[in-house]
Tab-separated table of C-alpha atoms and ligand atoms in Angstrom:
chain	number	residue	atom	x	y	z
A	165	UNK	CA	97.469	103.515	138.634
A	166	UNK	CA	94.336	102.465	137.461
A	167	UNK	CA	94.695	100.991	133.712
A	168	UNK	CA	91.950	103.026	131.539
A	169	UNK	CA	90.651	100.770	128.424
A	170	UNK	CA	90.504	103.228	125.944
A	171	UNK	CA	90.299	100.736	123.106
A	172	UNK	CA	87.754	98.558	121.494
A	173	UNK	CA	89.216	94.766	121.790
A	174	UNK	CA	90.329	93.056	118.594
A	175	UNK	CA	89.220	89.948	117.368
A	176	UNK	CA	91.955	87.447	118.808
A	177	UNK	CA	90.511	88.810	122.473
A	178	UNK	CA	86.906	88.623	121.670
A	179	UNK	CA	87.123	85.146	120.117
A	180	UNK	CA	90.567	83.642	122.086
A	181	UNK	CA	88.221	80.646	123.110
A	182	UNK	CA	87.785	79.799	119.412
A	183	UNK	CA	91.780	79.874	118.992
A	184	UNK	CA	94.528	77.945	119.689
A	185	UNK	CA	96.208	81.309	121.998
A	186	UNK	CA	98.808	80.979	124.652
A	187	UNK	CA	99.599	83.669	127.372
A	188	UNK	CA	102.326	84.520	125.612
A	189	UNK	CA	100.504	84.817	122.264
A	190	UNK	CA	98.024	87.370	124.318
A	191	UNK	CA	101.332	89.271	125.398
A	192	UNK	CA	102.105	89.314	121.740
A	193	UNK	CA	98.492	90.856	120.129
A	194	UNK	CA	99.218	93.282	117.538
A	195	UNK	CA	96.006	94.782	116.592
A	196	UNK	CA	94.533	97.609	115.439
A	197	UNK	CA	91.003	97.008	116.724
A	198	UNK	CA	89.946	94.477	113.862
A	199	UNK	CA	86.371	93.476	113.361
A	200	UNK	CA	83.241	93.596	115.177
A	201	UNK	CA	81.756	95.064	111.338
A	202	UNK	CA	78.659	95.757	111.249
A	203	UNK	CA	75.901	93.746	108.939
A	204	UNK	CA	73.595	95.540	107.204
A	205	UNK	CA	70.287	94.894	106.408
A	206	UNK	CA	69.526	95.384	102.340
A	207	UNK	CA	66.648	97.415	101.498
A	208	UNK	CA	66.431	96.814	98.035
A	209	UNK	CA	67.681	93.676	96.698
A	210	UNK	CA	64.924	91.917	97.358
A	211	UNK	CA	62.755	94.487	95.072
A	212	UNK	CA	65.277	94.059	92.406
A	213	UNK	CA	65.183	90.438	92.315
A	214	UNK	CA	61.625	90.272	92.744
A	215	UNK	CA	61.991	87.437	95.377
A	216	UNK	CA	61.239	87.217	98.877
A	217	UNK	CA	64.621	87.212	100.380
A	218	UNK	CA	66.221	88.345	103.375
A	219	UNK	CA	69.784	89.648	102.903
A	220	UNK	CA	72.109	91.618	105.002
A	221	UNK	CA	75.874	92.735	103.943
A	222	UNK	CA	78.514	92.211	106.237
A	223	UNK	CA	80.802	94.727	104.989
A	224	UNK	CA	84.385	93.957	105.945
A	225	UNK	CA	85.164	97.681	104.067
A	226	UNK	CA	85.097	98.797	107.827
A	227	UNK	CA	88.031	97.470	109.152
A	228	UNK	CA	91.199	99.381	110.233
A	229	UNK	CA	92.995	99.280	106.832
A	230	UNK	CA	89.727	98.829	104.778
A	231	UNK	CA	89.342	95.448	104.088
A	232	UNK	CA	88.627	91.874	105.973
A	233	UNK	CA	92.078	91.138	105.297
A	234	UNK	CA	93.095	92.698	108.958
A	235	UNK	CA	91.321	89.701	110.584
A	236	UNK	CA	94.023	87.127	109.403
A	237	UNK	CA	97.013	89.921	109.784
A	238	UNK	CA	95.913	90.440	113.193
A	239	UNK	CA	96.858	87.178	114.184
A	240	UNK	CA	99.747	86.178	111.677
A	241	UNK	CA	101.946	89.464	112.390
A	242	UNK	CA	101.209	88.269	116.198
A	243	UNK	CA	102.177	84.928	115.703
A	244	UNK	CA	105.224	86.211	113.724
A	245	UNK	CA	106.076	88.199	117.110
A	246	UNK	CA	105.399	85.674	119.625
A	247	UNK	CA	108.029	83.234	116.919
A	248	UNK	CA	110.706	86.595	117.241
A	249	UNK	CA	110.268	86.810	113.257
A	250	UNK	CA	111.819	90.492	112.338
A	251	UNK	CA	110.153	90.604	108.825
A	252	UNK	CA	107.322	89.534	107.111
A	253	UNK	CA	106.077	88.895	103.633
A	254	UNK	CA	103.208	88.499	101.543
A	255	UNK	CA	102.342	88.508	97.419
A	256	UNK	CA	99.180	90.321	97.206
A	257	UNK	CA	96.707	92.138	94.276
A	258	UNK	CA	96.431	94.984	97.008
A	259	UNK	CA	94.628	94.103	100.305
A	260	UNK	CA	96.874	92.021	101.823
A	261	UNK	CA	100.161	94.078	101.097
A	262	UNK	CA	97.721	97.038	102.836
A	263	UNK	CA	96.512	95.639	105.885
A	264	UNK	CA	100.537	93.346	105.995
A	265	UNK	CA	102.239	97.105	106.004
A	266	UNK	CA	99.677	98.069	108.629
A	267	UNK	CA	100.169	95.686	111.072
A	268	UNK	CA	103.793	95.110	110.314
A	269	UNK	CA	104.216	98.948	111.570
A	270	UNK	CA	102.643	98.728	114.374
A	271	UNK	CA	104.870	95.947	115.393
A	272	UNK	CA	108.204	97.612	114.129
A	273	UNK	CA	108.696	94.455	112.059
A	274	UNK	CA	110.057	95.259	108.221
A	275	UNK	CA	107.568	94.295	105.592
A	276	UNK	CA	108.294	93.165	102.055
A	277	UNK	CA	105.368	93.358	99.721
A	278	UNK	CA	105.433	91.554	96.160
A	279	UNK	CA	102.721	92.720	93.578
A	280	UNK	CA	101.214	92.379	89.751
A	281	UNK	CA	102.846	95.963	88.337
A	282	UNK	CA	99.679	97.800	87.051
A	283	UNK	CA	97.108	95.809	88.307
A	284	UNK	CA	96.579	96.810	92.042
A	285	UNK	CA	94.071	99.482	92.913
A	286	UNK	CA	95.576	102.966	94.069
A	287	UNK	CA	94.213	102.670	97.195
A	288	UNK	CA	95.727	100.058	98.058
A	289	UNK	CA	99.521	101.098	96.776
A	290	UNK	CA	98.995	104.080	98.972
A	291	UNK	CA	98.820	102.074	101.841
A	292	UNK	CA	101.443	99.619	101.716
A	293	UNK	CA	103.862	102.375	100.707
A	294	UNK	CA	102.633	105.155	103.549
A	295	UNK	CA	102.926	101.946	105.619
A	296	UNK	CA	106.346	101.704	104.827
A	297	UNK	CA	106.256	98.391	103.465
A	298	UNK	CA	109.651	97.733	100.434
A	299	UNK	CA	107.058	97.457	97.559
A	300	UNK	CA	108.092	95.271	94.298
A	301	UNK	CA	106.237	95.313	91.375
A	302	UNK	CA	106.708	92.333	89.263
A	303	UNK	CA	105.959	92.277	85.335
A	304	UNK	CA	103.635	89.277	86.271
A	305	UNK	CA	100.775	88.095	88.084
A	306	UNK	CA	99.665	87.000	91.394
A	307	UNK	CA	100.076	83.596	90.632
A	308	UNK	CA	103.614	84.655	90.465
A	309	UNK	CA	104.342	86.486	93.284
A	310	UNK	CA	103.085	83.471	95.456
A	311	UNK	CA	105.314	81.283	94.218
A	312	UNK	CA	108.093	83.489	94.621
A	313	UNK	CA	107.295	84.943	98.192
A	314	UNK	CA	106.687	80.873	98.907
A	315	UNK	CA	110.399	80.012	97.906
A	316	UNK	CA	112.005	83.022	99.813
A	317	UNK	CA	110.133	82.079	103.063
A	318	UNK	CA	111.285	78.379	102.571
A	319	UNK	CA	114.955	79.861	102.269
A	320	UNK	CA	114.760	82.899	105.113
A	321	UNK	CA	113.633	83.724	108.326
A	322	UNK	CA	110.833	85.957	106.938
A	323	UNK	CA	107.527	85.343	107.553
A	324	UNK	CA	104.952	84.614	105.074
A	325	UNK	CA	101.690	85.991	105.901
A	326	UNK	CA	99.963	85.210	102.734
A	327	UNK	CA	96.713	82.823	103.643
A	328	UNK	CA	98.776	80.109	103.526
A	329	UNK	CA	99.487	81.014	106.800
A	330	UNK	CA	97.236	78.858	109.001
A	331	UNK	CA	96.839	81.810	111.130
A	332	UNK	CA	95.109	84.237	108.869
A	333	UNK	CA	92.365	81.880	108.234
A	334	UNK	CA	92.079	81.491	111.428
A	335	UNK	CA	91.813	85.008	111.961
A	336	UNK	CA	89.309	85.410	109.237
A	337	UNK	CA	86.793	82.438	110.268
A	338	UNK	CA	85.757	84.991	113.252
A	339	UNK	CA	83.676	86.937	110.432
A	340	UNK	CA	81.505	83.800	110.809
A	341	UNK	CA	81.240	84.470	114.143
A	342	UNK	CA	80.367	87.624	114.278
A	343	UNK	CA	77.146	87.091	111.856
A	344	UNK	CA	76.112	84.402	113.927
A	345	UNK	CA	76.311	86.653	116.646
A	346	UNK	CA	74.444	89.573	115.100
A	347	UNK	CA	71.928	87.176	113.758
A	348	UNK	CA	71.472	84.686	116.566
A	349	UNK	CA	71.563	81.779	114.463
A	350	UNK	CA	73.228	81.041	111.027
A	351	UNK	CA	72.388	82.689	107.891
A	352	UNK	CA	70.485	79.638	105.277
A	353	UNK	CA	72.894	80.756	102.208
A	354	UNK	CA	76.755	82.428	102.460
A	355	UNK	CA	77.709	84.491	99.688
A	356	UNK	CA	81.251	85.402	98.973
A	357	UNK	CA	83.849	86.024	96.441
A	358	UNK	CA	86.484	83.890	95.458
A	359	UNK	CA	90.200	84.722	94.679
A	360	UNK	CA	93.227	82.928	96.062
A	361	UNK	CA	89.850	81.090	98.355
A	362	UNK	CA	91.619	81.868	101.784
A	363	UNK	CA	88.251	83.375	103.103
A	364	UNK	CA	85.497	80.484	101.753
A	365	UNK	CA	87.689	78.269	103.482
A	366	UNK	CA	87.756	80.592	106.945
A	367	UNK	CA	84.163	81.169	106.594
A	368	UNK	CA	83.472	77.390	106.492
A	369	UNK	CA	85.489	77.060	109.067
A	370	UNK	CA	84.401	79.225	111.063
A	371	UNK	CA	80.279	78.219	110.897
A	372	UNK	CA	81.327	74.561	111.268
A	373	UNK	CA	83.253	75.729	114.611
A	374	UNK	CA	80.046	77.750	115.775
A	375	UNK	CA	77.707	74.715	115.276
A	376	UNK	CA	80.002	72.272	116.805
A	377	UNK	CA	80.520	74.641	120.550
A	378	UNK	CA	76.118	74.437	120.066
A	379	UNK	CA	76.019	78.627	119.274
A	380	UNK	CA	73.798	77.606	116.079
A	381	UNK	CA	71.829	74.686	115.146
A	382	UNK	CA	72.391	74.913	111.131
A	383	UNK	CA	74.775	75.392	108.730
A	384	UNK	CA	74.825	77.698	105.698
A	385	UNK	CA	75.308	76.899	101.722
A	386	UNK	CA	78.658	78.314	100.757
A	387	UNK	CA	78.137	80.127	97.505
A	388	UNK	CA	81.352	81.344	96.588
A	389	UNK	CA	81.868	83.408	92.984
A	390	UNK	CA	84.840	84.195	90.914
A	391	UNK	CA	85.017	86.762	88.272
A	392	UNK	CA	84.243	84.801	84.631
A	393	UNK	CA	87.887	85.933	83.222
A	394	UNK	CA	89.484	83.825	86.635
A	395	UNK	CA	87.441	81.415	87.484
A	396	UNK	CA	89.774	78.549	87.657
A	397	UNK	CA	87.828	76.858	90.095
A	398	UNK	CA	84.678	76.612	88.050
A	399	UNK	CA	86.336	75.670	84.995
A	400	UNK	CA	88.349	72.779	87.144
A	401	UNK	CA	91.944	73.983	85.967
A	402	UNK	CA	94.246	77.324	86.376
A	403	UNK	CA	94.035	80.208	84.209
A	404	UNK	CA	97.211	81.166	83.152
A	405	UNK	CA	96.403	84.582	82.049
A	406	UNK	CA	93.584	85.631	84.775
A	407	UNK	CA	91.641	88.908	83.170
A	408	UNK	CA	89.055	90.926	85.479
A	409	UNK	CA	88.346	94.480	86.047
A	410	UNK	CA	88.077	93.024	89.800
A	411	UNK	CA	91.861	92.969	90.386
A	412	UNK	CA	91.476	92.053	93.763
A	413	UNK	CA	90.435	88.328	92.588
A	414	UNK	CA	92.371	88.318	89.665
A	415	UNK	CA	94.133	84.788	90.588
A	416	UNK	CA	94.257	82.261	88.112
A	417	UNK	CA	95.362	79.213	90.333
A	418	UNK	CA	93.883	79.844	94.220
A	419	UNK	CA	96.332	78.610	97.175
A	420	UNK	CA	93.209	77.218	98.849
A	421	UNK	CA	91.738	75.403	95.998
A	422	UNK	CA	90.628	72.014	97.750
A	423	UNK	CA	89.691	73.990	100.667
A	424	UNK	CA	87.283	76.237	98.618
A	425	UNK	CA	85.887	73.003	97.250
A	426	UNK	CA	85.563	71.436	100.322
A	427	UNK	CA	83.627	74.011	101.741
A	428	UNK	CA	81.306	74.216	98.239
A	429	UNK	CA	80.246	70.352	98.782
A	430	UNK	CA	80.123	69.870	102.521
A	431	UNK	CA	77.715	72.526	102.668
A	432	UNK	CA	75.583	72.228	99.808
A	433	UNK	CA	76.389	75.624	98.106
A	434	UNK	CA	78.118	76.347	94.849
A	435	UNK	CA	80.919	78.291	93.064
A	436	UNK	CA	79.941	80.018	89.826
A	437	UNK	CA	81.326	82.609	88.181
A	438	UNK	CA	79.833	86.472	86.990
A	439	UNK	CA	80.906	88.924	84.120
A	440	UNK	CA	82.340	91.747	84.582
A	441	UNK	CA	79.446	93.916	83.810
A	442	UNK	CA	77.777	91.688	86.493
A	443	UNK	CA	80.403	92.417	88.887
A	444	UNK	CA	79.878	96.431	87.620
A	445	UNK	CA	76.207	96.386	87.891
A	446	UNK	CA	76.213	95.094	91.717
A	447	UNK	CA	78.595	97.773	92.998
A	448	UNK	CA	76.421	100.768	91.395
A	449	UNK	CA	73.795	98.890	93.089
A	450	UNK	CA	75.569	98.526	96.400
A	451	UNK	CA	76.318	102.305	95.969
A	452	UNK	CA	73.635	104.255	94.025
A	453	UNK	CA	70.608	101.885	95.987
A	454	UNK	CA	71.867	100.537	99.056
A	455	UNK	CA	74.662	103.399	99.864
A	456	UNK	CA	77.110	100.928	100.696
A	457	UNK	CA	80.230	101.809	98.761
A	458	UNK	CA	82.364	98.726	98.099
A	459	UNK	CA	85.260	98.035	95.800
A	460	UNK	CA	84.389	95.833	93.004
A	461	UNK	CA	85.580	92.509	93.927
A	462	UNK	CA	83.321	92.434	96.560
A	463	UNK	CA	80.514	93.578	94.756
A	464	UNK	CA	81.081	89.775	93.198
A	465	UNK	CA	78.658	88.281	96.142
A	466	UNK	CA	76.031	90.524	95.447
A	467	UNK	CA	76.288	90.088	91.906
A	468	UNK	CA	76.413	86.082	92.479
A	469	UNK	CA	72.981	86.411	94.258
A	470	UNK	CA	71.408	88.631	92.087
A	471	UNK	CA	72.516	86.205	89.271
A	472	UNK	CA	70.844	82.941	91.227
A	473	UNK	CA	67.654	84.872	92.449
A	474	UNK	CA	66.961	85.663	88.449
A	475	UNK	CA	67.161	81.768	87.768
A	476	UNK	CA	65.104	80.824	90.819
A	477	UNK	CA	67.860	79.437	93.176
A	478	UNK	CA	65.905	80.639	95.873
A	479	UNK	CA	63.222	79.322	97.458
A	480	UNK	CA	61.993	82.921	98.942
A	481	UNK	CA	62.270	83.249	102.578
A	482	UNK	CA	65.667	82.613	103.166
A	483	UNK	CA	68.563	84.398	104.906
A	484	UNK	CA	71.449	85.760	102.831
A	485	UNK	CA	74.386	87.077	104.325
A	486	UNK	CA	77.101	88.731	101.740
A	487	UNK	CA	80.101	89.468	102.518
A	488	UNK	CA	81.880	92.836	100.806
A	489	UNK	CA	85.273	92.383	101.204
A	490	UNK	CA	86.728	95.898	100.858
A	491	UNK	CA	86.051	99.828	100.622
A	492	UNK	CA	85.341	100.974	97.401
A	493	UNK	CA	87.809	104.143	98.159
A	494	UNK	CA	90.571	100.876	97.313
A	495	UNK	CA	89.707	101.858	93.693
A	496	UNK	CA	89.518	105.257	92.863
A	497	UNK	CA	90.327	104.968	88.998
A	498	UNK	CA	87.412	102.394	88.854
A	499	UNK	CA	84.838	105.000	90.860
A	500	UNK	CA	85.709	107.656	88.357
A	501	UNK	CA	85.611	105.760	84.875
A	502	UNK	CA	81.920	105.987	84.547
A	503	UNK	CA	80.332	108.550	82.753
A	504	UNK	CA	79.202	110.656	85.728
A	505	UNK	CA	78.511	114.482	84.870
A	506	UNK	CA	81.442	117.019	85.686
A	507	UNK	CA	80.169	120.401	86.574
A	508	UNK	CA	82.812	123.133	86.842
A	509	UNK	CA	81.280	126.671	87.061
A	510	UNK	CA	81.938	129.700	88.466
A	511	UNK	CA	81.217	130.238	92.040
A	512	UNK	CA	78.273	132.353	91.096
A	513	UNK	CA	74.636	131.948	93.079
A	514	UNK	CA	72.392	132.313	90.224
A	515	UNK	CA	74.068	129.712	87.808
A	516	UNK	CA	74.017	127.250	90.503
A	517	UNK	CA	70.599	127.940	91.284
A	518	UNK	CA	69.321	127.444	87.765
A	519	UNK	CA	71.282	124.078	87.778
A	520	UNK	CA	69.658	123.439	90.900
A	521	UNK	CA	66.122	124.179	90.840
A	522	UNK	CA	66.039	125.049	87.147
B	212	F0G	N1	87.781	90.592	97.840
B	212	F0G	C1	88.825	91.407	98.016
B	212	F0G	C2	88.565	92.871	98.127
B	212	F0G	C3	90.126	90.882	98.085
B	212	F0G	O1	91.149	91.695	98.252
B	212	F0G	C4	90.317	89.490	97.948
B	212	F0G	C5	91.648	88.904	97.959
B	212	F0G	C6	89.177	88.691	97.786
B	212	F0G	C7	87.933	89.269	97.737
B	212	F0G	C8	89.265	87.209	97.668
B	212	F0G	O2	89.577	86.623	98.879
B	212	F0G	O3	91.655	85.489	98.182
B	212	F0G	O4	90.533	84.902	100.322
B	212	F0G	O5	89.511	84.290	98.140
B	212	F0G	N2	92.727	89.550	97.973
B	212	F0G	C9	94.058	89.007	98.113
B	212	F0G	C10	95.071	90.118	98.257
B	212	F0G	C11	94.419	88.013	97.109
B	212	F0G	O6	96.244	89.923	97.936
B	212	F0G	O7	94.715	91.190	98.746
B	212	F0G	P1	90.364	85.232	98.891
């Protein structure tokens, strides 16, 4: 019988040159049609900055579970597989506990989720518990959970698939690819947020990959940002008590700390940090201007180049990619906490009219 491909390929098959994959590991691919997001050309950033810039959005909001987090479980829930792990486990402020349930499903392997009680977006609870992940809410932080979820993997046969996991980042590094690809060269500056750093560091990785196999001739600047109330990495030391509206990077001591680093100096770029109300004013932007809905974390790359384009970072000219890291549906509370005007009226034609026209 003829086999019919009915599916769009994921990104360990689109990129398997670029990966360290076996046969078996092929045999193994547990996807859910990951990546291939598209990047999207702003239309009014430039305008708001007043500078002559070039920038396109490579909203990772698009992916199966909502976030760019299902590049990296693609390949660590596979890799857990092809090892004959039965469980998996991650510590997460949302994201990774959704897309870990996901993919952990669709394998039939049992996933264990550990979170910050009260500080991960509804969105994202939904999922991991429709997923049917065993959700545990700690009274503390992220910071926390990793260590925790770090200990029990060192003790049981449960696979962590935190970003620790060599396999998510390289999973995620394929977002570099993709941009690249879409572009035909590399972008001159990389913006991105910054939480536990797993994704500056696969980003890095990934562009440094791309130049070295000759698909680009350049390299970007990394700038990476972190929201001001955890932004361990530009103060130089943990926060013990990270404090953001952006719960999603609400980490206080990142796993991939050097890494982040690493990738800040080798390429030239930066990590800086932006308010709140920074973080805030990007994702109306993203939303009310651009009509990219986001969730507020990743507005934090937009914000970032907003913030350097006031100062005069920029040249004018350049190429800007951003990545937004997640769907702004994550957040729901946040969405509805602004003071947007309820109308509730009877279902009568002329009243709506008058609201209407006037
Ligand atoms: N943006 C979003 C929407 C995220 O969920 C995360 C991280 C980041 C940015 C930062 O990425 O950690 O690789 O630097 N979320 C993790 C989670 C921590 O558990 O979902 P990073």
């Amino acid at each position: 019988m003829k086999k019919i491909l009915s599916r769009r390929i994921g990104i360990i098959e689109r990129y398997k040159e670029f990966m360290c994959v076996s046969d078996k590991t092929l045999e193994c691919i547990v996807s859910l049609n990951e990546g291939d997001t598209p990047l999207i050309l702003s239309e009014h950033l430039a305008e708001r900055v007043g500078c002559d810039l070039r920038v396109y959005f490579k909203f990772e909001g698009l992916n199966p579970t909502g976030s760019f987090k299902d590049r990296g479980m693609t390949f660590a829930v596979t890799n857990a597989v092809e090892e004959g792990k039965k469980a998996v486990i991650c510590a997460s402020t949302g994201n990774t506990s959704a897309s870990a349930a996901a993919y952990a499903s669709r394998a039939g392997l049992k996933c264990f989720v550990v979170i910050p009680e009260g500080n991960v977006a509804k969105g994202k609870l939904c999922q991991a518990f429709r997923h049917g992940a065993k959700v545990i809410q700690i009274k503390g932080n992220f910071d926390q959970a990793l260590e925790i979820v770090k200990q029990i993997t060192e003790k049981h046969p449960i696979q962590l698939v935190n970003s620790l996991n060599p396999y998510r980042i390289e999973g995620q590094k394929t977002a570099s690819f993709e941009i690249c690809d879409l572009l035909g060269c590399a972008p001159d500056y990389h913006a991105i947020p910054v939480g536990n750093a797993g994704n500056i560091t696969a980003y890095w990785k990934g562009f440094k990959e791309y130049k070295q196999a000759g698909k680009i001739d350049s390299l970007p600047k990394m700038i990476g940002f972190q929201a001001a109330g955890a932004a361990p990495i530009v103060h130089g030391h943990p926060i013990e008590h990270p404090e953001t509206l952006a719960t999603a990077i609400k980490i206080g001591n990142p796993a991939s700390w050097k890494q982040a680093e690493a990738a800040r100096d080798e390429s030239g770029g930066l990590i800086e940090a932006v308010t709140d109300d920074e973080i805030v004013a990007a994702y109306r932007f993203l939303a009310e201007k651009e009509g990219i809905f986001c969730e507020p974390a990743s507005a934090a790359s937009v914000a970032g180049v907003i913030k350097l384009a006031k100062r005069n970072y920029f040249k004018g000219g350049e190429v800007i990619t951003c990545t937004l890291t997640g769907h702004g549906l994550k957040d729901p509370d946040l969405a509805l906490s602004f003071d947007d005007e309820v109308i509730v009226i009877d279902a009568d034609l002329k009243k709506i009219e008058k609201i209407i026209v006037g």
